XYZ file of C-alpha atoms in Angstrom:
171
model
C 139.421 46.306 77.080
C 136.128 45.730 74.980
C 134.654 48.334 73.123
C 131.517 46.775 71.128
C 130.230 48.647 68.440
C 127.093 48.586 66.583
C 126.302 50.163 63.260
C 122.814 51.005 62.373
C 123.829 53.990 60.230
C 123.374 53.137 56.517
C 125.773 55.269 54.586
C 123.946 54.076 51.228
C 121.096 56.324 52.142
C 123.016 59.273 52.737
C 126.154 59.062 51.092
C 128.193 59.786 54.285
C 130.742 57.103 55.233
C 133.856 57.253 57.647
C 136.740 57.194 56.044
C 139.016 55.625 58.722
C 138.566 52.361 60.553
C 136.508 53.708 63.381
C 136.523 50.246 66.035
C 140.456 50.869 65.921
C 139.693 54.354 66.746
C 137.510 53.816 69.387
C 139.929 51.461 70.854
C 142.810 53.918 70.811
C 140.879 56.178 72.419
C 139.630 53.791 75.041
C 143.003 53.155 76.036
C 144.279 56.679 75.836
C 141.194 57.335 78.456
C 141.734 54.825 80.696
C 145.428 55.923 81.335
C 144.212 59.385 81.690
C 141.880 59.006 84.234
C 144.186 56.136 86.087
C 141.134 53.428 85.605
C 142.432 50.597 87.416
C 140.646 48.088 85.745
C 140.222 46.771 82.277
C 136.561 48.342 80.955
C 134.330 47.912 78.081
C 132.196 50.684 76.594
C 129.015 49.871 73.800
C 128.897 52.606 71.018
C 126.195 52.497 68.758
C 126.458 54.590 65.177
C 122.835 55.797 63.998
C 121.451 58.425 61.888
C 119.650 62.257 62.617
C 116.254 60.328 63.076
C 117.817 57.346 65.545
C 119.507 59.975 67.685
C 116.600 62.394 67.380
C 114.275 60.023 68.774
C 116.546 58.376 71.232
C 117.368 62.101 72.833
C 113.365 62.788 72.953
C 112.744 59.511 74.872
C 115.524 59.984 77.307
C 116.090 63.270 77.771
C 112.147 64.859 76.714
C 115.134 66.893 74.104
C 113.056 66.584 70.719
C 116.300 67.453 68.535
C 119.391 65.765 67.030
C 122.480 65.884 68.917
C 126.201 64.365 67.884
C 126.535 62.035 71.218
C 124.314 60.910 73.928
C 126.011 59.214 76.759
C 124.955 56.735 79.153
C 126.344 55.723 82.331
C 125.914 52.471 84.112
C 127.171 53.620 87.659
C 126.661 56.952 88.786
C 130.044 58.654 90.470
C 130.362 60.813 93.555
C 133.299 62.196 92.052
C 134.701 61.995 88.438
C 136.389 58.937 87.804
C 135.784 58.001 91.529
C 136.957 54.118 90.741
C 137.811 53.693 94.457
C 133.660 53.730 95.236
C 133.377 50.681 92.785
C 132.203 47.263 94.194
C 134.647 44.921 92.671
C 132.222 41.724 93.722
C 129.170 43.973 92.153
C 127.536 42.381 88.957
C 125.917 46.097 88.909
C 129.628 47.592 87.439
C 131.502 44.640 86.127
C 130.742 42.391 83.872
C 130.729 38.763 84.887
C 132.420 37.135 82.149
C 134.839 39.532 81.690
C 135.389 40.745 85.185
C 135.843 44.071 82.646
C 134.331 47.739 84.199
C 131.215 48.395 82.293
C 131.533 52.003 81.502
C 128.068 52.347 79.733
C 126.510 53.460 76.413
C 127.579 56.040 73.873
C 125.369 57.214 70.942
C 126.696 58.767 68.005
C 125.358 60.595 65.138
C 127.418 59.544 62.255
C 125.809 62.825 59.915
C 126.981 64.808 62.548
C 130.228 63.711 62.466
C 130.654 64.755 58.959
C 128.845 67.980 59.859
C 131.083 69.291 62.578
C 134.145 68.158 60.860
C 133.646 70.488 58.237
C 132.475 72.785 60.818
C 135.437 72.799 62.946
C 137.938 72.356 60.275
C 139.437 69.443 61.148
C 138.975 65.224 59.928
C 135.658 63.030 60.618
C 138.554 61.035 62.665
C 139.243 63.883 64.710
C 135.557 64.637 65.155
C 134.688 61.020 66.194
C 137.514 60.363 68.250
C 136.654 63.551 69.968
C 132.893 62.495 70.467
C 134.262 59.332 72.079
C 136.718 60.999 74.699
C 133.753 63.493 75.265
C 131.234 60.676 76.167
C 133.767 58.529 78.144
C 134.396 61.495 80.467
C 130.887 61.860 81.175
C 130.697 58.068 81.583
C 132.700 58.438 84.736
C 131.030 61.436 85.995
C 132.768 64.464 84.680
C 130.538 67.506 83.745
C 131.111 70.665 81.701
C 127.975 72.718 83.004
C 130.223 74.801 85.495
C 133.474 76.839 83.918
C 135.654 75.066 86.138
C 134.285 71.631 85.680
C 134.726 72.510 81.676
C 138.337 73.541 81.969
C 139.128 70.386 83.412
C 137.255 68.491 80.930
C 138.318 70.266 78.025
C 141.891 69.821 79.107
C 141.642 66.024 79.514
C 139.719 65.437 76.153
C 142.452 67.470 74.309
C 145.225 65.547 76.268
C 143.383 61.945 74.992
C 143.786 62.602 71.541
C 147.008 64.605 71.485
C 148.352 61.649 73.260
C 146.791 59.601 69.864
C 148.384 62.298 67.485
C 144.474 63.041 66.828
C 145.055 66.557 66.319
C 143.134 69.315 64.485
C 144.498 69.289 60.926
């Protein structure tokens, strides 16, 4: 399990840090995912930590959405059906990596100012909030959707089970 992280968010300019150790936290919550959905392979997943301008930017190019968002998430296989593993090419260079053999899940994008911002929102820790973001993304990685009430339920239910299962409650 490989979850690669890359921090372009500079929390001198801004003041806001994280206050945890957020590649252990992504990790947990990688695992906790993988078990929940019944992945049967090992999988890697790239986050990348930016700012209200990154994210801003990166939204307008690849969604034409010309605001800041807290995630972004993108795929590198498309599913029929949420976590539809079965429809995987094993011998595919297209979904696994070669070096790893690992499941390449995709890209997540998170807005480390918005972190902070719905934490205090909501209530709860910046942990909470980012480990949330994470489980969010992943589900979407591997094709679940909240734009139906159904389809939300179901997602709603699993993200909450993730991070109960990591004792990542609401404080």
């Amino acid at each position: 399990m490989t979850v690669t992280i890359e921090n372009e968010f500079d929390p001198k300019e801004t003041g806001v840090i994280l206050p945890f150790d957020y590649q252990e936290t992504a990790q947990d919550v990688l695992a906790a995912f993988l078990d929940a959905v019944d992945c049967p392979y090992e999988a890697g997943v790239n986050i990348l930590l930016t700012g209200n301008d990154e994210i801003r930017e990166i939204n307008r190019d690849q969604r034409g959405i010309d605001s800041v968002t807290d995630v972004l998430s993108f795929p590198l296989h498309s599913y029929d059906l949420p976590a539809g593993f079965d429809e995987l090419d094993a011998d595919s260079f297209d979904d696994f990596d070669p070096e790893s053999g690992e499941l390449m899940l995709g890209d997540i994008v998170i807005c480390i100012p918005r972190v902070r911002e719905q934490a205090e929102e909501f209530g709860h820790s910046s942990k909470r909030e980012f480990a949330f973001l994470i489980a969010h993304s992943l589900l979407h990685l591997v094709g679940y959707d909240h734009m139906e009430p159904e389809d939300e339920s179901v997602m709603t239910a699993m993200q909450s089970s993730i991070l109960e299962h990591l004792g990542i409650t609401r404080d």
